[in-house]
Tab-separated table of C-alpha atoms and ligand atoms in Angstrom:
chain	number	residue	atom	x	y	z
F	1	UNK	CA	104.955	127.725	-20.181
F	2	UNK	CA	104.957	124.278	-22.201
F	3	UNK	CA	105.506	121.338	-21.167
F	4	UNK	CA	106.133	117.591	-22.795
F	5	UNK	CA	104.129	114.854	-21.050
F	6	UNK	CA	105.105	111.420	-20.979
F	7	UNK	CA	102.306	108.480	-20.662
F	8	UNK	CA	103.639	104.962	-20.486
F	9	UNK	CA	101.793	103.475	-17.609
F	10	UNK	CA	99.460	100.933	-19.103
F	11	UNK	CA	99.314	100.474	-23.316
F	12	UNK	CA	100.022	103.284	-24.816
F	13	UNK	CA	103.345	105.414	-25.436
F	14	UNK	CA	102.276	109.121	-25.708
F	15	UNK	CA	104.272	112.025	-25.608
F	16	UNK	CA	102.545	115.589	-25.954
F	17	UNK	CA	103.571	119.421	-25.624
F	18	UNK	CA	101.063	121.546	-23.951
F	19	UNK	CA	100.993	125.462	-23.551
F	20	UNK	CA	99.897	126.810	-20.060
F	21	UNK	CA	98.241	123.763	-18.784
F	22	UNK	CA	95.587	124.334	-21.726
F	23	UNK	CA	96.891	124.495	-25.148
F	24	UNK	CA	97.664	121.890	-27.164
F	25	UNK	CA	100.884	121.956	-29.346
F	26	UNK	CA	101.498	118.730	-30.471
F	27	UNK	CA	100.037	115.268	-29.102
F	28	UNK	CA	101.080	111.726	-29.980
F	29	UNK	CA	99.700	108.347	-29.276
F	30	UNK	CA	101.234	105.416	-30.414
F	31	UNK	CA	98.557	102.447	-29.085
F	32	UNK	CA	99.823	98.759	-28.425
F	33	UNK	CA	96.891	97.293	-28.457
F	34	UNK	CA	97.094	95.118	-31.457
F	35	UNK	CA	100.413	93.925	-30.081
F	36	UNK	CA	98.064	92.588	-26.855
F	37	UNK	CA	94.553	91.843	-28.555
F	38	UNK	CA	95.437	87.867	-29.612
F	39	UNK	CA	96.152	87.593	-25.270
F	40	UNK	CA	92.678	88.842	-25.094
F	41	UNK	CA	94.426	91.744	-22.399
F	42	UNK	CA	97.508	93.617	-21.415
F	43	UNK	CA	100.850	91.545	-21.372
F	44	UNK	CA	102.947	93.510	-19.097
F	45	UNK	CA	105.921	92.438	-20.570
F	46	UNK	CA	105.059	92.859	-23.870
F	47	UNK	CA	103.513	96.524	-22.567
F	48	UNK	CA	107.274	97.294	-21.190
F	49	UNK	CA	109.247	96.288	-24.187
F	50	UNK	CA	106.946	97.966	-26.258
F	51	UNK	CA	107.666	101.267	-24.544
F	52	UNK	CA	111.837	100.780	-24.783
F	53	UNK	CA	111.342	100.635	-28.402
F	54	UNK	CA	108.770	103.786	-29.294
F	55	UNK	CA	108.715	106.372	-26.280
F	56	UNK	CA	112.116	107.875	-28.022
F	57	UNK	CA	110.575	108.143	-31.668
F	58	UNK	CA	107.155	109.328	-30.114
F	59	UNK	CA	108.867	111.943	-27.743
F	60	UNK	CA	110.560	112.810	-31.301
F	61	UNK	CA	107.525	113.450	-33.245
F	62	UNK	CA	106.041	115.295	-30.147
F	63	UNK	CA	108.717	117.643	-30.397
F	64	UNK	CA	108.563	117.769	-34.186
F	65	UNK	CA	104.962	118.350	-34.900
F	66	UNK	CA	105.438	120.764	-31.955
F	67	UNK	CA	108.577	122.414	-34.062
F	68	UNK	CA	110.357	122.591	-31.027
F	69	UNK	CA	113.680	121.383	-29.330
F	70	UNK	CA	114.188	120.151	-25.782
F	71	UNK	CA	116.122	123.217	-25.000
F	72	UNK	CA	112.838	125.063	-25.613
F	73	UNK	CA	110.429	123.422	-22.829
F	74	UNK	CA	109.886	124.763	-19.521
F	75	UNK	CA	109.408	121.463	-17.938
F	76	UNK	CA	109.362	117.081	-18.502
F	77	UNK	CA	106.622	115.662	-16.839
F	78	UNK	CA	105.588	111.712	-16.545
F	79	UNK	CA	103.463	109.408	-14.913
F	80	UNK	CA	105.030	108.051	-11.977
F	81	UNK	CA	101.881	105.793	-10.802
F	82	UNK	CA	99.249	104.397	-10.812
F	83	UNK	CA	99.796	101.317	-13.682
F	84	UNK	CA	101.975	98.593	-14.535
F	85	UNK	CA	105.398	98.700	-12.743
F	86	UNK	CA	107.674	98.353	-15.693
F	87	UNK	CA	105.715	99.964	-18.200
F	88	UNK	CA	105.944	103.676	-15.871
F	89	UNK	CA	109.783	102.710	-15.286
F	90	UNK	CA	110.342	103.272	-19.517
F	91	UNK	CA	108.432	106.636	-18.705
F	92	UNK	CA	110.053	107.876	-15.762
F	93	UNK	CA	113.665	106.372	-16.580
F	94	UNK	CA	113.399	108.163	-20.028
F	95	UNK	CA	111.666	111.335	-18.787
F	96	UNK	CA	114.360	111.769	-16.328
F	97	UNK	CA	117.260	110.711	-18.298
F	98	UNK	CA	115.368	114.240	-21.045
F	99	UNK	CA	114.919	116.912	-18.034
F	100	UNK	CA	118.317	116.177	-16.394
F	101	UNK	CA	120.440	116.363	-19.467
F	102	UNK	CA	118.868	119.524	-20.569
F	103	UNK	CA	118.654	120.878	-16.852
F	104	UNK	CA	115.014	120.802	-16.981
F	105	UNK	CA	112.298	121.203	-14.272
F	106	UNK	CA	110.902	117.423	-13.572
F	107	UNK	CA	107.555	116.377	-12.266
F	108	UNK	CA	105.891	113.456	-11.857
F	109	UNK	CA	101.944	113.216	-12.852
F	110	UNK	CA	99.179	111.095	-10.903
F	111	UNK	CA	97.644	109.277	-13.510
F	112	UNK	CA	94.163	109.585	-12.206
F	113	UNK	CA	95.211	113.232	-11.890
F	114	UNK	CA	95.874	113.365	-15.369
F	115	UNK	CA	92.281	111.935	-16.194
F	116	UNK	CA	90.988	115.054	-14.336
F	117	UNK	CA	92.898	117.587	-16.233
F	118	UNK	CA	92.230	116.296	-19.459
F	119	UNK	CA	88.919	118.515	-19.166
F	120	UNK	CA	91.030	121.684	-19.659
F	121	UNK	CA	92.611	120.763	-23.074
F	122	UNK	CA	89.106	121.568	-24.694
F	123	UNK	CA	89.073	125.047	-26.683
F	124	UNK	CA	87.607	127.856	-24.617
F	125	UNK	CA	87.035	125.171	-21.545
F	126	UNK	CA	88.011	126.037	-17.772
F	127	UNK	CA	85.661	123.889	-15.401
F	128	UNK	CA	87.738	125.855	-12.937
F	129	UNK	CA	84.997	129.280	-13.847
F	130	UNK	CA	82.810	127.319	-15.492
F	131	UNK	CA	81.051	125.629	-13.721
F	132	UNK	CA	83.831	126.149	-10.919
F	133	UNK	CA	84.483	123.896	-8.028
F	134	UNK	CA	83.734	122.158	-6.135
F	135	UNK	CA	83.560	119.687	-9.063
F	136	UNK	CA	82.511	115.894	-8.508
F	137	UNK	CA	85.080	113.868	-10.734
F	138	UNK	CA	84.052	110.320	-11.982
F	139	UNK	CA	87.577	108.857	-13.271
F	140	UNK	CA	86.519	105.288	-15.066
F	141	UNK	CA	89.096	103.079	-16.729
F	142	UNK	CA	90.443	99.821	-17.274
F	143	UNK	CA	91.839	99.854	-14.180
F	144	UNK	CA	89.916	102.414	-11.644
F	145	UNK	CA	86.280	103.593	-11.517
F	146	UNK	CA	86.933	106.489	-8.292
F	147	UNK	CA	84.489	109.335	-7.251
F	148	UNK	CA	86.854	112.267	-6.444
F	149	UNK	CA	85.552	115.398	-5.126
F	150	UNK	CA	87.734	118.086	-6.067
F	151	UNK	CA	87.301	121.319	-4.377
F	152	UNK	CA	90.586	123.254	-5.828
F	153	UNK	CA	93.473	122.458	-7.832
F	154	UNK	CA	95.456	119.955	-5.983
F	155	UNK	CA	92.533	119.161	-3.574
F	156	UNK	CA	91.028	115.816	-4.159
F	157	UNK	CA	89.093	113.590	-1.894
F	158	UNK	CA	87.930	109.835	-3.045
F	159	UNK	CA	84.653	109.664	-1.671
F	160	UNK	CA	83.768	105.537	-3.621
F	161	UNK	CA	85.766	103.426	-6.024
F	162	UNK	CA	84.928	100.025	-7.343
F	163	UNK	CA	84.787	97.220	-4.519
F	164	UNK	CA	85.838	94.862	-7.106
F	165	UNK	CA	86.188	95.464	-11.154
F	166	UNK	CA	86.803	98.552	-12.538
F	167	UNK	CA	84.232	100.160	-15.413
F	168	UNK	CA	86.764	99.282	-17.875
F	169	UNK	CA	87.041	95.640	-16.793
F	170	UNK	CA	83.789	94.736	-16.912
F	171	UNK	CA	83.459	96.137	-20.352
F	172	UNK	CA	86.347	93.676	-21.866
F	173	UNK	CA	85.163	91.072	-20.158
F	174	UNK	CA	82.077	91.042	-21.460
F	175	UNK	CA	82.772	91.240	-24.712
F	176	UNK	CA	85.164	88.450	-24.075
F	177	UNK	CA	82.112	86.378	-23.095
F	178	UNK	CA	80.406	87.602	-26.529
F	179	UNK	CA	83.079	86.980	-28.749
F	180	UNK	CA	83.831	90.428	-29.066
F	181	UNK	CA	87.535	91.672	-29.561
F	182	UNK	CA	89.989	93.732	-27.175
F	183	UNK	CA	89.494	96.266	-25.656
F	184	UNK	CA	85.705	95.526	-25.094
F	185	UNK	CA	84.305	98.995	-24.465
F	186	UNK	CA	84.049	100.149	-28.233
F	187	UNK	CA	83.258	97.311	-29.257
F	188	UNK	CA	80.271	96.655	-27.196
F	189	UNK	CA	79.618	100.489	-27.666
F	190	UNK	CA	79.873	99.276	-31.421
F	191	UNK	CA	77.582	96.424	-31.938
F	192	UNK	CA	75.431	97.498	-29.195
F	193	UNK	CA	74.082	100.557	-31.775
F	194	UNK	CA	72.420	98.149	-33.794
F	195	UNK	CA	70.024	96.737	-30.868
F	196	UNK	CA	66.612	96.757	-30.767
F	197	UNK	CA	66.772	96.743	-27.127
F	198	UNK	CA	64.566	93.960	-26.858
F	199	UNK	CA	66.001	91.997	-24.150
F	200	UNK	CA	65.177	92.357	-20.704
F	201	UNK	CA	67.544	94.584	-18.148
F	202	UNK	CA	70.252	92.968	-16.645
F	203	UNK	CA	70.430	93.478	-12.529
F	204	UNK	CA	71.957	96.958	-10.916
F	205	UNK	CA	75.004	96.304	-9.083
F	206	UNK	CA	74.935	98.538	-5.833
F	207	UNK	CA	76.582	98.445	-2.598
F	208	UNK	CA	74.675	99.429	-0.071
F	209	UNK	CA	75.064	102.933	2.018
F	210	UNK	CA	78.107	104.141	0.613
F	211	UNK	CA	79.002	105.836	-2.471
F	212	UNK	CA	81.269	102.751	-3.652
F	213	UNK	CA	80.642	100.697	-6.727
F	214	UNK	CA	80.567	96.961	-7.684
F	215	UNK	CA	80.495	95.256	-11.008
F	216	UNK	CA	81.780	91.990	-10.587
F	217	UNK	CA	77.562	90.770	-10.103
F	218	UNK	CA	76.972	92.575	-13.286
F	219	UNK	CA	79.349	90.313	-15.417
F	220	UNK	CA	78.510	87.009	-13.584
F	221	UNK	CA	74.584	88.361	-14.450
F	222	UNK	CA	75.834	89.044	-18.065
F	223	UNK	CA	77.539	85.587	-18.455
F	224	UNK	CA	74.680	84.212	-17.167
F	225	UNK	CA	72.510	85.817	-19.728
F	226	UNK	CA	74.529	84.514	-22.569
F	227	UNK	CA	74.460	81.052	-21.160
F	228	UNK	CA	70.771	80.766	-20.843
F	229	UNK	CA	70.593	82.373	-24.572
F	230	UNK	CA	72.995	79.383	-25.866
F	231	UNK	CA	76.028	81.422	-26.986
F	232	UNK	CA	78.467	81.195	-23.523
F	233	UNK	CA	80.609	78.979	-23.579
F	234	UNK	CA	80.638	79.613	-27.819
F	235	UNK	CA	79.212	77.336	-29.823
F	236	UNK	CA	81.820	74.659	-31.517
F	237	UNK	CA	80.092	74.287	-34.589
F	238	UNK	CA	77.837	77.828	-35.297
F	239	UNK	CA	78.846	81.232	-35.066
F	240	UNK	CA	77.135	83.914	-32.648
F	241	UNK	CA	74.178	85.446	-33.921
F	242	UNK	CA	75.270	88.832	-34.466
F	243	UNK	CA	71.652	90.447	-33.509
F	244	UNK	CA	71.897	88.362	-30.372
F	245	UNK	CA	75.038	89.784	-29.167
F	246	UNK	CA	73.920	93.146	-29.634
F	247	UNK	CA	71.470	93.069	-27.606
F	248	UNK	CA	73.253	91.167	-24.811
F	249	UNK	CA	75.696	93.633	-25.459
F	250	UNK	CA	72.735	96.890	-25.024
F	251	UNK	CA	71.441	95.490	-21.959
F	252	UNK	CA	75.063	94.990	-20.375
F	253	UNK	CA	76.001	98.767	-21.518
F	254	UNK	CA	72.881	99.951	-20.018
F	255	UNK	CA	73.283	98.259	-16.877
F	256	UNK	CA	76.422	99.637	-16.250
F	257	UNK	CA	75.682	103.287	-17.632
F	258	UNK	CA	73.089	103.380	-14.792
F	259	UNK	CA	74.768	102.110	-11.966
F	260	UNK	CA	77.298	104.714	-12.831
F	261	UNK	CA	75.389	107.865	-13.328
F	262	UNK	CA	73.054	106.811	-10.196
F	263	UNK	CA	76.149	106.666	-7.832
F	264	UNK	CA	77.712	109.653	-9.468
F	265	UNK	CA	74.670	111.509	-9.013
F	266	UNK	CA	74.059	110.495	-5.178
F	267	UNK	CA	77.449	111.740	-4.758
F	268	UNK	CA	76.594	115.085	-6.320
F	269	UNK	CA	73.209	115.447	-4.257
F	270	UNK	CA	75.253	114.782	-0.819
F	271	UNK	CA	78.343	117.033	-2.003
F	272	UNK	CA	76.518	119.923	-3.452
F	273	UNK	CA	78.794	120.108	-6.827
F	274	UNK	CA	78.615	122.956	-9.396
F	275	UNK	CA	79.390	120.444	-11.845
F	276	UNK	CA	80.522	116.736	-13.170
F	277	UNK	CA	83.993	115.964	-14.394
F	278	UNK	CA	84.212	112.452	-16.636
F	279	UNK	CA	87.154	111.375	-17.070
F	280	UNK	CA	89.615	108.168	-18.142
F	281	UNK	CA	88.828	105.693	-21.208
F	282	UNK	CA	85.011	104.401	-20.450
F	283	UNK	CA	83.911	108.362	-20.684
F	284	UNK	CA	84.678	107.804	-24.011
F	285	UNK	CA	81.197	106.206	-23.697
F	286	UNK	CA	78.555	107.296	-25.924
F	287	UNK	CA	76.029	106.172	-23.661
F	288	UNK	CA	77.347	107.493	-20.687
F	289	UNK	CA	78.075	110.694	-21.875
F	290	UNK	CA	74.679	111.143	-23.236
F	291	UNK	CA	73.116	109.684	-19.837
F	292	UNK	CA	75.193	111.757	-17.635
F	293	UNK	CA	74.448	114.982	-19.752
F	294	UNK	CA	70.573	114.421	-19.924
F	295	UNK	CA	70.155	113.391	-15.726
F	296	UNK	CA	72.390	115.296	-14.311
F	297	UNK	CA	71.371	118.483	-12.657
F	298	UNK	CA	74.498	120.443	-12.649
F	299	UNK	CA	76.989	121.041	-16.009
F	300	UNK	CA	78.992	117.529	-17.193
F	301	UNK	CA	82.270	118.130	-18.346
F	302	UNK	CA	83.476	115.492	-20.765
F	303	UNK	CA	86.654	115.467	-23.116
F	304	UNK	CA	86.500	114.813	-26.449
F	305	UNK	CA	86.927	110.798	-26.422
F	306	UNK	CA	90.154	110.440	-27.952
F	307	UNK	CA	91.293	112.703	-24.520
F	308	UNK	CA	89.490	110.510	-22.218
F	309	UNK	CA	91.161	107.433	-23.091
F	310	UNK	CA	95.301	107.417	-22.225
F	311	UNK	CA	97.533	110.062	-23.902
F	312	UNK	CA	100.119	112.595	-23.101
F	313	UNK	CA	98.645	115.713	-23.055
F	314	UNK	CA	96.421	114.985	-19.658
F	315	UNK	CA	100.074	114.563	-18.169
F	316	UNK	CA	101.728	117.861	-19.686
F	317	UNK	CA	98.217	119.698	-18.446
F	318	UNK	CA	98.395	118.045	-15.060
F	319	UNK	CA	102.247	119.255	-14.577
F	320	UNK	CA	101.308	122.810	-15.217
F	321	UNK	CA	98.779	122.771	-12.632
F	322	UNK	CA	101.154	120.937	-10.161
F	323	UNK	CA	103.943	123.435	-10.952
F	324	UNK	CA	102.067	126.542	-10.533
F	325	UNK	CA	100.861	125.050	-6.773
F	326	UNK	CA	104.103	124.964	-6.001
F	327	UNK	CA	104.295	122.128	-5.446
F	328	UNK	CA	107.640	119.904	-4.583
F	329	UNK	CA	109.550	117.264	-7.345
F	330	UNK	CA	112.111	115.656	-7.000
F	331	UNK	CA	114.846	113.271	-8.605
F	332	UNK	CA	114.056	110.803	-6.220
F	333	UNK	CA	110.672	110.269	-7.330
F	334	UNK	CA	109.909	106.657	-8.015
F	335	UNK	CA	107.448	104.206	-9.834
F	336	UNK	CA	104.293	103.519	-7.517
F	337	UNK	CA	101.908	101.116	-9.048
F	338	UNK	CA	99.045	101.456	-6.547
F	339	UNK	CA	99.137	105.424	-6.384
F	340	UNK	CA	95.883	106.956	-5.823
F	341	UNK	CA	93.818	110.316	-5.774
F	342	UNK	CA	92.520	112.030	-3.044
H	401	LIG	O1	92.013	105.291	-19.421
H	401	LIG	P1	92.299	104.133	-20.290
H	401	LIG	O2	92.696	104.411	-21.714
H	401	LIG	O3	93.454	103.250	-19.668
H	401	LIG	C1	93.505	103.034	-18.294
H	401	LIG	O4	93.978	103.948	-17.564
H	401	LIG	O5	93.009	101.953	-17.876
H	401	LIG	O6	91.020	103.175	-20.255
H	401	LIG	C2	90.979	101.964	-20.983
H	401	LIG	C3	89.613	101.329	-20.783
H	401	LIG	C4	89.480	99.948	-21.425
H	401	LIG	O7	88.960	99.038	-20.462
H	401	LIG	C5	88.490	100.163	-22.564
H	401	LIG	O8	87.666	99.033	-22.829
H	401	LIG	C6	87.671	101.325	-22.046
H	401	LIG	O9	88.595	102.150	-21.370
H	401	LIG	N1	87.023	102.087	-23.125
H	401	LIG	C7	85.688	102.160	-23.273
H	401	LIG	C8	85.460	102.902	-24.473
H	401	LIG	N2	86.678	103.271	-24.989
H	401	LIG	C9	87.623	102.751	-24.145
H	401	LIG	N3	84.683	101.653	-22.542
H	401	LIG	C10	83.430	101.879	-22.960
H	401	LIG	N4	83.116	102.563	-24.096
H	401	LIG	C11	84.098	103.092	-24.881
H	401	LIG	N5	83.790	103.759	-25.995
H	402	LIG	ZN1	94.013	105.863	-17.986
């Protein structure tokens, strides 16, 4: 069965065709983000417009790369939700506009859902026997940073999110406070490599009993930091120190690495997990991938980075799963922002 997946919910216009839920045929990404770097974050407009113009020459090269015509698919899936209303309107206007004209099944993809079931594009990869479920799911982004126990296909339960900023978040705005470009978590990921690691830890955010996180103490500690250090607000007449913000940056990534595989982990210890699930654009974390790999007591399953951060073949994998449920679409099916997971 393949399907074409449509991603237009935040910054990037992706189209993909994937075999079977697993296979990948063809997968394009067209990113925005210089387009929104100079506003230091996402314009929606700009996000929306964006998407009018390319989702037609990406769904194009989709199906080109793929060698395949419409006619061909089994199936046009989108995201329907959660992101930025306009931007999932280009994807679900278009995507609807492609399955009904070619008479087409249609299904709308969870985002977050999407995250999950980027884990089973990976060559020889099935966390469904290996390690098998019930699977603990951390899903961090620019926009949500949700435990999800998953104990089936289709069977999720959010057992903590964020209380404040998501993963994501925190990352760009720190490296706004250092100077650092958009989107912040590579580049902190970036200049934080050269460290020494010589400055002292930055505080643990944690909410108390419950399996929630919080990170908006975490950035106020960070901006702190680089006040006290002399380069927040920046400097009018000297540039940053470069070995400075690394290591502003290090203790900031570390901070939040931590708070995240400690709360992932208490989850796994109360929920008796075969395994760890990372998922959504911070797993493309060095740091946290290597963290989560070497604490963690049961397998981590992590994409290859480039499928942790927004594309279309999550969605086209996702679909698959949701069709072989059985489970219900419809042409009614709308935008919703604020969808969540489990
Ligand atoms: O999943 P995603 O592509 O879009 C959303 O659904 O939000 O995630 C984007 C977020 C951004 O905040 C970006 O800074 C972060 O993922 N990100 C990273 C890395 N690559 C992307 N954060 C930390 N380290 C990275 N290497
Ligand atoms: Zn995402």
């Amino acid at each position: 069965m393949k399907i074409l997946g449509i991603e237009t919910s935040c910054d990037e216009t992706a189209a993909a065709v994937i075999e079977d839920g697993r296979h990948i045929v063809s997968n394009v990404v067209a990113t925005q983000v210089e387009m929104h770097a100079r506003y230091g974050g996402i314009v929606p407009e700009i996000a929306s417009r964006q998407h009018m113009r390319t989702l037609i020459p990406v769904v194009e090269s989709a199906l080109e790369d793929a060698g395949m015509e419409l006619p061909q698919l089994d199936g046009v899936a989108v995201t329907h939700g959660p992101g930025l209303a306009g931007a999932l309107l280009v994807g679900v206007n278009t995507a609807k506009g492609l399955a009904l004209s070619h008479d087409l099944p249609f299904i709308g993809v969870n985002h977050l859902e999407g995250h999950v079931y980027a884990a089973w594009l990976e060559d020889g990869l099935d966390p469904e026997t290996r390690p098998g479920f019930p699977l603990m799911c951390l899903i961090t982004s620019g926009g949500h940073t949700d435990l999800i126990l998953m104990e089936g296909h289709g069977h999720y339960t959010l057992i903590g999110r964020t209380r404040d900023d998501a993963a994501g978040e925190a990352f760009d705005k720190a490296a706004r406070v250092l100077g650092l470009g958009f989107p912040g978590g590579p580049e902190i990921q970036r200049v934080a490599e050269r460290a020494a690691g010589t400055e002292p830890a930055l505080p643990r955010p944690r909410v108390r009993s419950s399996l929630d996180f919080s990170f908006s103490g975490l950035k106020t500690a960070t901006m702190r930091r680089a006040e006290l250090k002399g380069m927040y607000p920046p400097p009018e007449d000297a540039e940053l120190d470069p070995a400075d913000v690394a290591e502003v940056a290090l203790a900031f990534q570390e901070a939040i690495v931590d708070s995240m595989v400690r709360r992932t982990l208490e989850a796994v210890a109360k929920h008796r997990v075969n395994g760890i699930l990372l998922g959504g654009g911070v797993a493309a974390n060095s740091h946290l991938r290597a963290e989560m790999a070497r604490r963690s007591p049961v397998e981590v399953i992590v994409p290859r980075p480039a499928l942790c951060t927004d594309n279309g073949a999550m969605i086209g994998a996702a679909a698959y799963f949701t069709l072989r449920n059985g489970d219900a679409y419809s042409w009614d099916l709308d935008v919703i922002p604020s969808l969540r997971l489990g």
